[in-house]
Structures are given as C-alpha cells and as structure tokens.
Coordinates of C-alpha atoms in Angstrom, one line a residue:
X1 CA 113.5 3.7 88.0
X2 CA 117.0 2.2 87.3
X3 CA 118.6 -0.1 89.9
X4 CA 121.9 0.8 88.7
X5 CA 124.8 -0.5 90.6
X6 CA 127.8 1.5 92.1
X7 CA 131.2 1.0 91.5
X8 CA 134.0 0.1 94.1
X9 CA 137.9 1.6 94.2
X10 CA 141.2 0.9 94.9
X11 CA 142.2 1.2 98.2
X12 CA 146.1 1.3 98.8
X13 CA 147.4 0.6 102.8
X14 CA 150.8 0.7 103.1
X15 CA 152.7 -1.9 105.8
X16 CA 156.7 -2.0 106.9
X17 CA 157.6 -0.7 103.6
X18 CA 155.4 -2.8 101.4
X19 CA 152.1 -1.5 99.7
X20 CA 149.0 -3.6 99.8
X21 CA 146.0 -3.7 97.6
X22 CA 142.0 -3.1 98.5
X23 CA 138.5 -3.1 96.6
X24 CA 136.1 -1.5 98.7
X25 CA 133.7 1.0 97.6
X26 CA 131.6 3.9 100.4
X27 CA 128.1 5.6 100.8
X28 CA 126.6 7.6 103.0
X29 CA 125.1 6.6 106.4
X30 CA 123.5 9.5 109.1
X31 CA 125.1 12.0 106.5
X32 CA 128.9 10.2 107.3
X33 CA 131.0 8.6 104.5
X34 CA 131.4 4.6 106.0
X35 CA 132.7 1.6 103.4
X36 CA 130.0 -0.7 102.6
X37 CA 132.0 -3.6 101.9
X38 CA 136.2 -4.1 101.7
X39 CA 137.9 -6.9 100.2
X40 CA 141.6 -7.6 99.7
X41 CA 143.5 -8.2 96.5
X42 CA 146.4 -8.6 97.3
X43 CA 150.1 -6.9 96.5
X44 CA 150.0 -5.4 93.0
X45 CA 152.3 -8.7 91.4
X46 CA 149.2 -10.8 92.4
X47 CA 147.0 -8.6 90.7
X48 CA 149.1 -8.9 88.0
X49 CA 149.8 -12.2 88.1
X50 CA 145.6 -12.3 88.1
X51 CA 144.5 -9.9 84.8
X52 CA 146.8 -11.6 82.8
X53 CA 145.8 -15.1 83.7
X54 CA 142.0 -13.9 82.8
X55 CA 143.8 -12.1 79.6
X56 CA 145.0 -15.6 78.7
X57 CA 141.9 -17.7 79.4
X58 CA 138.9 -15.1 78.3
X59 CA 137.6 -14.9 81.9
X60 CA 137.2 -12.3 84.7
X61 CA 138.6 -12.1 87.6
X62 CA 135.1 -12.7 90.0
X63 CA 136.3 -10.8 92.9
X64 CA 132.9 -11.3 94.6
X65 CA 129.5 -12.8 94.6
X66 CA 126.4 -11.0 96.4
X67 CA 123.1 -12.7 96.6
X68 CA 120.3 -10.7 94.4
X69 CA 117.3 -11.8 93.5
X70 CA 115.7 -12.7 96.9
X71 CA 116.0 -9.2 98.5
X72 CA 115.6 -7.4 95.9
X73 CA 112.0 -8.8 95.4
X74 CA 111.5 -8.8 99.4
X75 CA 113.1 -4.6 98.1
X76 CA 109.7 -4.5 96.0
X77 CA 107.0 -5.7 97.7
X78 CA 108.0 -3.0 101.0
X79 CA 108.3 -0.1 98.5
X80 CA 105.0 -1.5 97.5
X81 CA 103.0 -1.9 100.7
X82 CA 105.7 0.5 103.2
X83 CA 105.4 -1.5 106.0
X84 CA 108.3 0.9 107.2
X85 CA 106.2 4.2 106.8
X86 CA 103.7 2.5 109.3
X87 CA 105.3 1.4 111.3
X88 CA 107.2 4.8 111.3
X89 CA 103.8 6.6 112.1
X90 CA 103.4 5.1 115.1
X91 CA 106.7 5.0 116.7
X92 CA 108.1 7.9 115.6
X93 CA 112.9 8.6 115.4
X94 CA 113.9 10.6 119.1
X95 CA 115.4 13.4 118.7
X96 CA 119.2 11.5 119.8
X97 CA 118.0 8.4 117.9
X98 CA 120.9 6.6 115.6
X99 CA 120.9 4.4 112.4
X100 CA 117.7 2.5 111.2
X101 CA 114.3 3.2 112.6
X102 CA 112.2 0.6 114.3
X103 CA 110.4 0.5 111.2
X104 CA 113.2 -0.1 109.0
X105 CA 114.4 -3.3 111.6
X106 CA 111.4 -4.7 110.9
X107 CA 112.0 -5.1 107.2
X108 CA 115.0 -6.3 107.6
X109 CA 113.4 -8.9 110.0
X110 CA 110.6 -10.0 108.3
X111 CA 112.8 -9.8 104.3
X112 CA 114.9 -12.2 106.0
X113 CA 112.1 -14.8 106.9
X114 CA 110.8 -14.6 103.9
X115 CA 114.2 -16.0 102.6
X116 CA 116.7 -17.8 105.2
X117 CA 115.6 -17.4 108.5
X118 CA 118.2 -16.3 110.5
X119 CA 118.2 -15.9 114.4
X120 CA 118.6 -12.1 115.6
X121 CA 122.6 -12.8 116.0
X122 CA 122.8 -14.3 113.0
X123 CA 121.3 -11.1 111.1
X124 CA 124.4 -9.1 110.4
X125 CA 126.4 -12.3 108.8
X126 CA 123.4 -13.5 106.9
X127 CA 123.2 -9.8 105.0
X128 CA 127.5 -9.8 104.3
X129 CA 126.4 -12.5 101.8
X130 CA 123.3 -10.4 100.4
X131 CA 123.4 -7.5 97.9
X132 CA 122.0 -5.0 100.3
X133 CA 124.5 -2.2 100.2
X134 CA 123.6 -2.1 96.8
X135 CA 119.8 -2.5 97.6
X136 CA 119.1 -0.6 100.7
X137 CA 122.6 0.6 102.2
X138 CA 122.7 0.5 105.9
X139 CA 125.1 -0.1 108.5
X140 CA 125.5 -4.2 109.4
X141 CA 126.5 -3.1 112.7
X142 CA 123.5 -2.1 113.6
X143 CA 121.7 -5.6 112.5
X144 CA 122.1 -6.7 115.8
X145 CA 120.2 -8.7 118.6
X146 CA 121.0 -5.9 121.2
X147 CA 119.7 -2.9 118.9
X148 CA 116.6 -5.5 118.4
X149 CA 116.0 -5.7 121.6
X150 CA 116.3 -1.6 122.4
X151 CA 114.2 -0.7 119.3
X152 CA 111.2 -3.9 120.0
X153 CA 111.2 -2.3 123.9
X154 CA 110.0 0.4 122.9
X155 CA 106.2 -0.9 121.5
X156 CA 104.1 -1.5 123.4
X157 CA 100.7 -4.4 123.0
X158 CA 98.5 -2.2 121.5
X159 CA 101.3 -0.5 119.5
X160 CA 101.8 -3.5 117.6
X161 CA 98.6 -4.5 117.4
X162 CA 97.9 -1.7 115.5
X163 CA 101.1 -2.2 113.0
X164 CA 99.5 -5.6 111.8
X165 CA 95.8 -4.2 111.4
X166 CA 97.3 -1.1 109.9
X167 CA 99.9 -3.3 107.7
X168 CA 96.6 -6.0 106.7
X169 CA 94.6 -3.0 105.8
X170 CA 97.4 -1.9 103.2
X171 CA 97.5 -5.5 101.9
X172 CA 94.1 -5.8 101.2
X173 CA 94.0 -1.3 99.8
X174 CA 96.2 -2.7 96.8
X175 CA 95.4 -6.0 96.4
X176 CA 92.2 -4.2 95.7
X177 CA 89.4 -7.1 96.1
X178 CA 86.5 -8.1 98.6
X179 CA 86.4 -11.3 100.0
X180 CA 83.3 -13.8 99.0
X181 CA 84.1 -16.1 102.1
X182 CA 86.4 -16.8 104.7
X183 CA 88.4 -19.2 107.0
X184 CA 90.2 -19.2 110.0
X185 CA 91.6 -21.9 112.1
X186 CA 94.8 -21.8 115.2
X187 CA 97.7 -22.8 115.6
X188 CA 100.4 -22.6 118.3
X189 CA 104.5 -22.8 117.7
X190 CA 106.8 -24.0 121.2
X191 CA 109.2 -21.6 122.7
X192 CA 112.4 -22.6 124.8
X193 CA 111.0 -20.0 127.6
X194 CA 112.2 -21.2 131.0
X195 CA 109.7 -22.4 133.7
X196 CA 110.3 -19.7 136.2
X197 CA 110.6 -16.8 133.6
X198 CA 107.2 -14.6 133.9
X199 CA 104.7 -14.9 130.7
X200 CA 101.3 -14.9 130.5
X201 CA 101.7 -15.8 126.6
X202 CA 103.8 -18.5 126.6
X203 CA 102.0 -21.5 129.0
X204 CA 102.3 -24.9 128.6
X205 CA 99.3 -26.7 126.8
X206 CA 98.4 -29.1 123.7
X207 CA 101.2 -28.6 121.6
X208 CA 100.3 -29.1 117.7
X209 CA 103.8 -29.8 116.9
X210 CA 103.7 -33.1 119.4
X211 CA 106.6 -30.8 122.3
X212 CA 103.5 -30.7 124.6
X213 CA 106.4 -29.9 127.7
X214 CA 107.5 -27.2 126.6
X215 CA 105.3 -23.6 126.5
X216 CA 103.3 -22.8 123.6
X217 CA 102.3 -19.2 122.2
X218 CA 98.6 -19.7 120.4
X219 CA 98.6 -18.1 116.6
X220 CA 94.4 -17.7 115.6
X221 CA 94.5 -16.5 111.5
X222 CA 91.9 -15.5 109.4
X223 CA 92.2 -16.0 105.4
X224 CA 90.5 -14.9 102.7
X225 CA 89.5 -18.5 100.9
X226 CA 90.0 -17.2 97.0
X227 CA 93.8 -15.6 97.6
X228 CA 94.7 -17.4 101.0
X229 CA 95.5 -13.5 102.2
X230 CA 95.4 -12.9 105.5
X231 CA 93.0 -10.2 107.3
X232 CA 93.4 -11.1 110.3
X233 CA 95.5 -12.0 113.6
X234 CA 96.2 -12.8 116.4
X235 CA 98.1 -14.4 119.5
X236 CA 96.9 -15.9 122.4
X237 CA 98.1 -18.3 125.3
X238 CA 99.0 -21.5 124.6
X239 CA 96.9 -23.2 126.6
X240 CA 93.0 -22.0 125.4
X241 CA 90.8 -24.7 123.9
X242 CA 90.2 -23.6 119.8
X243 CA 86.8 -22.7 120.9
X244 CA 87.7 -20.6 123.6
X245 CA 90.0 -18.5 121.9
X246 CA 87.0 -18.1 118.6
X247 CA 84.7 -16.9 121.2
X248 CA 86.9 -14.1 122.0
X249 CA 87.7 -12.9 118.5
X250 CA 84.6 -13.1 117.4
X251 CA 83.9 -9.5 118.0
X252 CA 86.9 -8.6 116.0
X253 CA 86.8 -10.8 113.2
X254 CA 83.0 -9.6 112.7
X255 CA 84.1 -6.4 112.8
X256 CA 87.4 -6.7 110.5
X257 CA 85.4 -8.4 108.2
X258 CA 82.7 -6.3 107.7
X259 CA 85.4 -3.1 106.7
X260 CA 87.0 -5.7 104.3
X261 CA 84.0 -6.8 102.7
X262 CA 80.9 -5.4 99.9
X263 CA 78.0 -4.0 102.0
X264 CA 75.7 -5.6 100.2
X265 CA 77.8 -9.0 99.9
X266 CA 76.5 -11.5 102.8
X267 CA 80.0 -13.4 104.1
X268 CA 80.0 -17.2 104.8
X269 CA 82.8 -18.0 107.7
X270 CA 84.2 -20.9 107.3
X271 CA 86.1 -23.2 110.5
X272 CA 86.3 -26.3 111.6
X273 CA 85.1 -28.7 114.7
X274 CA 87.2 -27.7 117.4
X275 CA 85.5 -24.4 117.6
X276 CA 81.5 -25.5 116.9
X277 CA 80.8 -24.6 120.6
X278 CA 76.8 -23.5 121.3
X279 CA 78.0 -20.3 122.4
X280 CA 79.7 -19.3 119.1
X281 CA 77.1 -20.6 116.6
X282 CA 74.7 -18.8 118.8
X283 CA 77.1 -15.4 118.7
X284 CA 77.5 -16.2 114.0
X285 CA 73.4 -16.5 114.3
X286 CA 73.3 -13.0 115.5
X287 CA 75.0 -11.3 113.1
X288 CA 73.0 -10.6 109.2
X289 CA 74.8 -11.1 107.0
X290 CA 77.3 -13.4 108.5
X291 CA 76.5 -17.0 108.0
X292 CA 78.8 -20.1 108.8
X293 CA 80.4 -23.6 107.1
X294 CA 81.7 -25.9 110.1
X295 CA 82.3 -29.8 110.5
X296 CA 80.4 -31.8 113.2
X297 CA 81.9 -34.8 115.4
X298 CA 80.8 -38.2 113.7
X299 CA 80.7 -39.3 117.3
X300 CA 78.2 -37.1 118.2
X301 CA 76.0 -37.7 115.0
X302 CA 76.5 -41.4 114.9
X303 CA 72.5 -42.1 113.2
X304 CA 74.1 -39.9 110.3
X305 CA 77.7 -41.1 109.6
X306 CA 76.2 -44.5 110.1
X307 CA 74.3 -44.5 106.5
X308 CA 75.4 -47.2 104.1
X309 CA 78.0 -45.3 100.9
X310 CA 74.7 -46.9 98.7
X311 CA 72.5 -44.3 99.7
X312 CA 75.0 -41.0 98.4
X313 CA 75.5 -39.3 95.3
X314 CA 78.9 -38.1 93.8
X315 CA 80.0 -34.5 93.1
X316 CA 80.7 -33.3 90.1
X317 CA 84.6 -32.1 91.2
X318 CA 87.5 -31.8 89.1
X319 CA 88.9 -33.8 91.3
X320 CA 86.7 -36.7 91.1
X321 CA 86.6 -35.8 87.2
X322 CA 90.5 -37.2 87.1
X323 CA 89.4 -39.6 88.7
X324 CA 87.5 -41.2 86.7
X325 CA 90.1 -40.1 84.3
X326 CA 92.4 -42.4 85.1
X327 CA 90.3 -45.5 86.1
X328 CA 89.6 -45.3 89.6
X329 CA 85.6 -44.5 89.7
X330 CA 85.6 -46.0 93.8
X331 CA 87.3 -43.6 94.7
X332 CA 85.6 -40.8 93.4
X333 CA 84.2 -38.7 96.7
X334 CA 80.3 -38.5 97.2
X335 CA 77.9 -36.9 99.7
X336 CA 74.4 -37.1 101.3
X337 CA 72.6 -33.9 101.9
X338 CA 69.7 -33.2 104.2
X339 CA 68.9 -30.9 107.2
X340 CA 69.1 -31.5 110.7
X341 CA 68.2 -29.6 114.3
X342 CA 71.8 -28.4 115.6
X343 CA 72.3 -25.6 118.4
X344 CA 68.5 -24.7 118.4
X345 CA 68.3 -24.6 115.4
X346 CA 67.4 -26.1 111.7
X347 CA 70.3 -26.6 109.7
X348 CA 71.7 -27.9 106.0
X349 CA 73.8 -30.7 106.6
X350 CA 76.2 -32.7 104.0
X351 CA 77.4 -36.2 104.8
X352 CA 81.1 -36.9 102.1
X353 CA 82.2 -40.5 102.1
X354 CA 85.9 -40.3 100.7
X355 CA 86.3 -44.6 99.9
X356 CA 90.3 -43.6 99.8
X357 CA 90.0 -42.4 103.6
X358 CA 88.3 -44.6 104.4
X359 CA 90.4 -47.9 103.3
X360 CA 93.4 -46.1 104.9
X361 CA 91.2 -45.7 108.6
X362 CA 90.2 -49.5 107.7
X363 CA 94.1 -50.4 106.8
X364 CA 95.3 -48.6 110.8
X365 CA 92.5 -49.8 112.7
X366 CA 92.3 -53.1 111.6
X367 CA 95.9 -52.9 112.5
X368 CA 95.3 -51.5 116.1
X369 CA 92.6 -54.1 116.5
X370 CA 95.7 -56.9 116.4
X371 CA 98.3 -54.9 118.2
X372 CA 95.3 -55.1 121.5
X373 CA 94.5 -58.4 120.3
X374 CA 98.1 -59.5 121.4
X375 CA 98.4 -57.5 124.4
X376 CA 95.3 -59.0 125.9
X377 CA 96.4 -62.3 125.0
X378 CA 99.5 -61.6 127.2
X379 CA 97.6 -59.4 130.2
X380 CA 95.3 -63.3 129.8
X381 CA 98.6 -65.7 130.4
X382 CA 99.9 -63.5 133.1
X383 CA 96.1 -63.0 135.0
X384 CA 95.6 -66.6 135.0
X385 CA 99.0 -67.5 136.2
X386 CA 99.0 -65.4 138.8
X387 CA 101.9 -63.9 138.0
X388 CA 103.7 -60.7 140.6
X389 CA 101.3 -57.5 140.1
X390 CA 98.8 -59.1 137.6
X391 CA 96.0 -60.9 140.9
X392 CA 93.9 -57.5 139.9
X393 CA 91.5 -57.9 137.6
X394 CA 91.5 -53.4 138.6
X395 CA 95.0 -52.9 137.8
X396 CA 94.5 -55.5 134.3
X397 CA 91.5 -53.3 132.8
X398 CA 93.2 -50.3 133.5
X399 CA 96.8 -51.4 131.4
X400 CA 94.0 -52.5 128.4
X401 CA 92.1 -48.8 128.9
X402 CA 95.3 -47.1 129.3
X403 CA 96.3 -49.3 125.8
X404 CA 93.4 -48.3 124.1
X405 CA 94.4 -44.7 124.5
X406 CA 97.5 -45.1 123.4
X407 CA 96.6 -46.2 120.0
X408 CA 93.1 -43.7 120.0
X409 CA 90.9 -46.5 119.6
X410 CA 88.2 -47.3 121.6
X411 CA 88.1 -49.6 124.6
X412 CA 84.9 -50.9 124.1
X413 CA 86.1 -52.8 121.0
X414 CA 86.7 -56.3 123.0
X415 CA 85.1 -56.6 126.4
X416 CA 87.0 -58.2 129.2
X417 CA 85.4 -60.8 131.8
X418 CA 87.0 -62.0 135.4
X419 CA 85.5 -64.7 136.1
X420 CA 86.2 -67.3 138.6
X421 CA 89.6 -65.9 139.1
X422 CA 90.2 -66.1 135.1
X423 CA 90.1 -63.6 132.4
X424 CA 89.1 -63.8 129.2
X425 CA 88.3 -61.8 126.2
X426 CA 86.2 -60.6 122.5
X427 CA 85.9 -58.4 120.3
X428 CA 82.2 -56.6 120.2
X429 CA 81.8 -57.4 116.7
X430 CA 78.5 -54.8 116.5
X431 CA 80.7 -51.7 118.4
X432 CA 83.9 -52.4 115.3
X433 CA 80.8 -52.3 112.9
X434 CA 80.0 -48.9 114.3
X435 CA 83.0 -47.7 114.2
X436 CA 83.8 -49.4 111.1
X437 CA 80.6 -47.9 109.6
X438 CA 81.9 -44.2 110.6
X439 CA 85.2 -44.4 108.4
X440 CA 85.8 -42.1 105.7
X441 CA 82.9 -40.4 106.4
X442 CA 82.8 -36.1 107.1
X443 CA 79.7 -34.3 108.8
X444 CA 79.6 -30.6 107.4
X445 CA 76.9 -28.3 108.9
X446 CA 76.0 -25.0 107.3
X447 CA 73.4 -22.4 107.9
X448 CA 73.6 -21.3 103.7
X449 CA 70.6 -23.3 102.4
X450 CA 70.6 -22.0 99.0
X451 CA 74.1 -23.0 98.4
X452 CA 74.6 -26.0 96.6
X453 CA 75.9 -29.5 97.6
X454 CA 78.8 -28.5 95.5
X455 CA 79.9 -25.4 97.2
X456 CA 78.8 -26.2 100.4
X457 CA 81.7 -29.2 100.0
X458 CA 84.1 -27.4 98.3
X459 CA 84.5 -24.2 100.9
X460 CA 84.3 -27.0 103.8
X461 CA 87.5 -28.9 101.8
X462 CA 89.6 -25.3 101.6
X463 CA 90.4 -25.4 104.8
X464 CA 93.9 -26.9 102.8
X465 CA 94.1 -23.6 102.6
X466 CA 94.6 -22.1 106.2
X467 CA 96.7 -25.7 107.2
X468 CA 98.9 -25.1 103.8
X469 CA 99.6 -21.5 105.6
X470 CA 100.3 -22.5 108.4
X471 CA 102.7 -24.9 107.4
X472 CA 104.6 -22.7 105.5
X473 CA 104.8 -20.7 108.9
X474 CA 106.4 -23.7 110.4
X475 CA 108.3 -24.5 107.5
X476 CA 112.6 -24.2 108.3
X477 CA 113.4 -22.7 104.6
X478 CA 111.3 -20.0 105.2
X479 CA 109.2 -18.1 107.7
X480 CA 109.8 -20.5 110.5
X481 CA 108.2 -18.6 113.5
X482 CA 109.7 -22.2 115.4
X483 CA 111.1 -21.8 118.3
X484 CA 111.1 -18.9 119.6
X485 CA 114.1 -17.2 121.0
X486 CA 112.2 -14.2 122.8
X487 CA 111.5 -14.4 126.8
X488 CA 108.9 -11.3 127.2
X489 CA 105.5 -11.1 126.2
X490 CA 105.6 -8.3 123.6
X491 CA 109.0 -9.4 121.8
X492 CA 107.4 -12.1 121.0
X493 CA 104.5 -10.3 119.6
X494 CA 106.8 -8.2 117.5
X495 CA 108.5 -12.1 116.7
X496 CA 104.8 -13.4 115.7
X497 CA 104.0 -9.7 113.7
X498 CA 107.5 -9.8 111.1
X499 CA 106.4 -13.8 110.4
X500 CA 103.0 -12.6 109.6
X501 CA 103.9 -10.0 107.3
X502 CA 106.4 -12.3 105.5
X503 CA 103.8 -14.6 105.1
X504 CA 101.4 -12.4 103.9
X505 CA 104.5 -11.5 101.1
X506 CA 105.2 -14.8 100.1
X507 CA 101.7 -15.4 99.6
X508 CA 101.3 -12.2 97.5
X509 CA 104.5 -12.8 95.7
X510 CA 103.0 -16.7 94.4
X511 CA 100.0 -14.7 93.8
X512 CA 101.7 -11.9 91.5
X513 CA 103.8 -14.8 90.1
X514 CA 100.7 -16.5 88.3
X515 CA 99.9 -18.7 90.9
X516 CA 102.0 -21.1 89.1
X517 CA 104.9 -22.2 92.1
X518 CA 105.5 -22.3 95.7
X519 CA 107.0 -19.2 97.2
X520 CA 109.5 -21.7 98.3
X521 CA 111.0 -22.6 94.9
X522 CA 110.6 -18.7 93.6
X523 CA 112.8 -17.6 97.4
X524 CA 114.9 -20.3 96.2
X525 CA 115.5 -19.7 92.6
X526 CA 115.6 -16.3 93.6
X527 CA 118.7 -16.9 95.6
X528 CA 120.5 -17.5 92.5
X529 CA 120.5 -14.7 90.5
X530 CA 123.9 -12.8 91.5
X531 CA 125.5 -9.5 91.7
X532 CA 129.5 -9.9 90.6
X533 CA 132.2 -7.7 91.0
X534 CA 134.4 -8.4 88.3
X535 CA 137.9 -7.4 86.6
X536 CA 138.3 -8.1 83.1
X537 CA 141.8 -8.0 82.3
X538 CA 141.4 -5.8 79.5
X539 CA 139.5 -3.3 81.8
X540 CA 141.2 -0.9 83.9
X541 CA 139.1 -0.9 86.8
X542 CA 136.6 -3.8 88.1
X543 CA 132.8 -3.6 87.8
X544 CA 129.8 -4.9 89.3
X545 CA 127.2 -6.4 86.8
X546 CA 124.0 -8.4 87.6
X547 CA 123.8 -12.0 86.4
X548 CA 122.2 -12.7 83.0
X549 CA 118.8 -14.3 85.0
X550 CA 117.0 -17.5 84.1
X551 CA 113.9 -17.6 82.1
X552 CA 112.3 -18.2 85.4
X553 CA 113.5 -15.8 87.1
X554 CA 113.4 -12.8 84.3
X555 CA 109.9 -14.1 84.2
X556 CA 109.3 -13.4 88.5
X557 CA 111.0 -9.9 88.2
X558 CA 108.1 -9.2 85.5
X559 CA 105.6 -9.8 87.7
X560 CA 107.0 -7.3 90.4
X561 CA 107.2 -4.8 87.6
X562 CA 111.5 -5.0 86.6
X563 CA 113.7 -6.4 83.8
X564 CA 117.4 -7.1 84.2
X565 CA 119.5 -4.7 82.0
X566 CA 123.1 -4.9 81.1
X567 CA 124.0 -5.8 84.4
X568 CA 121.2 -4.1 85.7
X569 CA 117.1 -3.9 87.0
X570 CA 115.6 -1.2 84.4
X571 CA 111.5 -0.8 86.2
X572 CA 109.3 -1.6 83.7
X573 CA 106.7 1.2 82.0
X574 CA 103.3 -0.4 82.6

C-alpha cells in the first residue's frame, strides 16, 4: 500500500481590487468537499520574490511543515488492532449522527495520549500541527471537548468494560503468545473533582502520589510477566485497600488468565505483600493450576528476617555476574531457602539479602536516629526547666511518638523515663539491633515448590515491570493519566480506557522495535519525522513530501512493515 501525499493547489481571493494568493488542499468529509488546510502566500510579487530567492540559493521554499512519523505509528497500530471497529460494533452510529464515530473519537484520544498528551480542549490545535489530514482525514473542528462529552455520554459502564475486554483479547490474538506467569498490582490517580460533586469512583484515600487531600481513582493492572503487555485492568474507588481490590477482582482475574493461557499449563500470579491476606491466599489455593508468589513483611516474620547473612548463598544471576566483573563481589544478592507454615499450609520461603539496600537503609536509619536524639535533648531541657506547655510527661511522650511517626521509625528505639519531675532517655540497643538485622532482607513466599530458588527470586523481582508501566502512565510526556479533568464516573472510565489502550500500544511498539529502546525515545524521535510542503524555484507547483528518515526512524518504520521512498510511505511485502 502506498501512502502518497496529495497535492495542494493555488487559490486566489480578491479584496478591494487586489489579488491575494493562498495554497490550500481540499478533501471529502461526509460526501462534502471541505478545506483540509490553507496557507496564505501573499501577492504575486511576494511569491515571485520567494521563487527567485529559491532559484539563487538552490534551496526550496518551505511553506508548511507537519509532524508525520509519530501519528503514522499510531495509525499503523490502529490498523492492526482495529479499536475503532471494536467500539463501533458496540456503539453504533445513530441515523442522524454526523462527524467521526465514537470509535474514531476514542482513537484520536488514545493516539494523542501515545504521542503528546493534551486535554480535550487542546486536541484540535494539537492535531493541526500533525499530518493527520494526509493519514486519516478528519474535520478537526469536530474534535472539541463538547463533542467528546456528547460521544462519551452514550457509553455505559458495562459497555466501557466490554470494550476494554475485547481490546485486550484482540491484542493477545495479534501477539499470539500464551502467558506463563503474571504480575498484578494497583495504583491510584488524583483528580481535582470538587468535594460536593457526586462520584462513587473518585474518593479520598491514601494517595500513592502523595496528594492525600485530593480525591483518588484506583486502577488495578494484570500484566504478562514476559512481555509486560496487559491482560486485564479494573477501576475502583480510591479509598479501597489493595487487598480488598485483589479480593474483589480475583474471580475475574482467574477467568481472564485461564482464557488466555494454555489449558495444560500452570499459571503463577506474582503480587506484593499488600495483597496477601488470608482470604485471598485461600481463594488461590482453591484453584487448580493457579499458583502464587508474594512478599511477606519482615516485621511479621522476625525470626526469618534476623538470620545472619553468612548463612545465605549467592544467586547465579546476570546482575551478580556483572557485579563480580566490576570487582563489587560484596554487593551481590544472596538468598536462603526454607519451608514454613503460612496461611495454614506449608510454603516454600526464600529470604533474600541485598547488601546495597542494607547500606542505604542503615545510612537513612542512622540519620533519623540522630535527628530523634537531637530533638530529645531539646525535649529534655524544656521539660526539666518546666517551660510553658512542656510540663506534662504524657504530652512530651506524645510529641516523641508523633516525631517517630513522621520519620517512619519505631518509637521503641529510645526509652523515655520521667522520674522526680526530671526526664531522661536512652537508646534501646536491643531494639535498634533487631531493626538493623532486618535491613536489606526480603521474604518471598510461594506454593511453587518445584521452582528453583533462582526462578522464585527472579519472578518476585520482576514486579518492577508493572511498577514501570505505572510510572509511564503518570509521566508527563506520554499517557499522563494524572490529573483527570472529568467529573462523572463514566467519563473517568472512558479516560482510563483510552490511557490503558495507549499504554498497551506503547509497550507493543517497544516489542515490535526489538525491545532496544523505550517508547518515550521512539515517539520523541518519530515526532521529528515531518512531511513538508515546499516550492522549488524551477517547479510550477508546490509539492508535499516526507523528509528522509534517519536510520533510527527507518528501523522503527521497518518494524511496522513500512519504508519511506521518494517522499512517500510504502508498505513493504513480507
């Protein structure tokens, strides 16, 4: 297939007896001819001067430049995944409906989220800087926030959920792989929704971005561990604890993963300690061929966490090999494997020790202890000298506990004594030693008894993959779910759906490009591939062509099955 760029033409306007020339291009939208774009050139004398200057310099006159590469990539992924078809099969065009379909509105939203996220108010102006009219002609005046509101108003929560499921099914049909182990985690996003605005989804809760004063919306994500592609997502009220969300969605997750997986293959779900409640583990235990790997708090298994590192063995990992080659043998990760009873059954337990993490935590802990000590010296002086508001032992102890809470350390590290109207304190070396002994330790629990220690540790460490996807979703350059300027639950769900599609497409693009570059670097460089309207002095008419791509841009296009040749995009034959 050839993506040749159409040709513009000259158009004249007469005002007060004087002729002015424009360059413009038209196309058909809804059976009617409309102006695609228009650029003022000037009078005949101005145009002649530009052409003569081009003849003398040998350089063409660049009349118009539009970003081509990034949006073309989104267009290619849309042709492959057909999100427009999925949505339009669920939300049909009404008899009197004009302009883009609901599916097309979603496409123009998620394509923008992939490239350079803008608000719905800014979409029209942003698309005018792109070569959208050469790739997917659209009446840009239709891409307004009001029109998005009207289109998204037609979708119910059930339809939004169905669209998400069908999109992920389509994604995995195209990806054509069967998952073996999966990663599940949750996060939340803040919104500036007013307190009095009714919403069951946006509520105040613990904000993972630190904006506790704002209303939060939660997102749970299930990823394939190998590819980092999503298999399932869910939205939930922002005040729910992770374990509650996991419990509410486990049945759905089981259905999803069994639908994607090979019927004869066991599956393992990896999640962190915030979700490993007894009820959740019992649900997993009750399922055949479903296993789990989770972390466990060191404070609830102190006997394991206090085992001395000399009893641990080094792990045969690529990172350990690199550290050894760099002469940093003391920084290598090691582990201890045993069996313990957790949640009513015998489990395989792996305790890992990371010396680098231990040193960082010890440095931070020592700094906090010194801060507490200096504060306690001041507390002691004020109490002993009976200063105003410092005469109550209970109030002083309360201030100390509040300080410890702010610094996130145990109040047992120092022991306070109040005798004979005098205050004293001392460090509890036993408590401090116990805390230091647990530093750098991580406890992993699993029912995969036949997995090697290396496999268990690697699966647990791979939770960084889903954390990376959450970071991408909150980045300002791409996707950018935060902040949400939507005021109804269904609009918030529509917004999250477009962002999940954009997130999945960015990850799919990384895979197609060989997993050598991040989606951020790919999209930034592809935005530099422009289509240019130029006028060469010796030519009679202006021409539109695509600039010669760089080697990197050519490789990205080739990964999608395209190449630029003679100023046009050709679809290569496999």
